[in-house]
Structures are given as structure tokens and as C-alpha cells.
Coordinates of C-alpha atoms in Angstrom, one line a residue:
I1 CA 129.0 73.1 104.7
D2 CA 126.3 71.4 102.9
M3 CA 123.9 74.1 101.8
C4 CA 121.7 72.5 99.0
G5 CA 120.4 69.4 97.8
N6 CA 118.5 68.1 101.0
V7 CA 115.3 70.2 101.2
W8 CA 114.1 73.5 100.3
E9 CA 114.9 76.1 103.0
W10 CA 112.3 78.6 104.2
C11 CA 113.5 82.1 104.1
L12 CA 112.0 85.2 106.1
T13 CA 111.5 87.0 102.9
E14 CA 108.1 87.6 102.1
I15 CA 106.7 88.0 98.4
W16 CA 103.9 90.6 98.7
V17 CA 102.7 90.1 95.1
L18 CA 101.9 86.6 95.7
G19 CA 99.9 87.0 98.8
D20 CA 101.3 84.9 101.8
A21 CA 104.2 83.3 99.6
R22 CA 107.6 83.3 101.1
V23 CA 111.1 82.8 99.6
V24 CA 112.5 79.1 99.7
R25 CA 116.0 78.5 98.5
G26 CA 118.5 75.6 97.7
G27 CA 116.6 72.9 95.8
S28 CA 116.0 69.4 97.4
W29 CA 116.6 65.7 96.6
N30 CA 113.3 65.8 94.8
D31 CA 114.3 68.1 92.0
D32 CA 116.6 68.5 88.8
Q33 CA 120.3 69.1 89.8
R34 CA 120.3 72.7 88.3
Y35 CA 118.1 73.6 91.3
A36 CA 120.5 72.0 94.0
R37 CA 122.5 75.1 94.7
A38 CA 122.5 77.7 97.6
A39 CA 121.8 80.5 95.4
Y40 CA 118.6 79.3 93.8
R41 CA 115.4 80.9 95.0
Y42 CA 111.9 79.9 94.6
Y43 CA 108.7 80.7 96.5
G44 CA 106.0 78.6 98.3
N45 CA 103.1 79.2 100.9
P46 CA 104.1 78.6 104.4
N47 CA 100.7 76.8 105.0
Y48 CA 102.0 73.9 102.6
R49 CA 103.8 70.8 103.8
S50 CA 106.0 68.5 101.8
S51 CA 108.9 66.1 102.4
D52 CA 111.2 68.4 100.5
L53 CA 110.6 71.6 102.3
G54 CA 112.4 72.5 105.6
L55 CA 114.4 75.0 107.7
R56 CA 118.0 75.5 108.8
L57 CA 118.6 76.2 112.6
V58 CA 121.8 78.2 113.4
C59 CA 123.4 78.6 116.8
A60 CA 125.6 81.6 117.2
S61 CA 127.4 80.2 120.2
P62 CA 126.8 76.8 121.4
I63 CA 126.0 76.6 125.2
I64 CA 128.5 74.4 127.0

């Protein structure tokens, strides 16, 4: 599964010391290659929009 390198993915984890910040992970096409891995974490404000921020939707069992 392609888990990194497309966009930074928002996580539910909040960072209280930074106010409204949330964890983002995975790096993006716009960053250095060392950030393009699923384990890499950073932070961002959920009110901020950018072409390299996104989210992943998961369906546990598809409806057929």
C-alpha cells in the first residue's frame, strides 16, 4: 500500500502544547525525500489549507 509521498495525512492526535495543532504524517510530493515515509510525524493547524495536506478514508468492509 502506498502510505507516503502523496500528501501529509491528518491524524486525530492533538498536540495540546501547540494550541489547536494536530499531527500530520507521511510527507508529501512537495518535501524532501527523507520526510516521505509513513513513520514521519509533524504537526499543523487544522484550519490551514494546502495542496500537500489531505486525509485517508478507510472502509472496514465494502458494501456490495
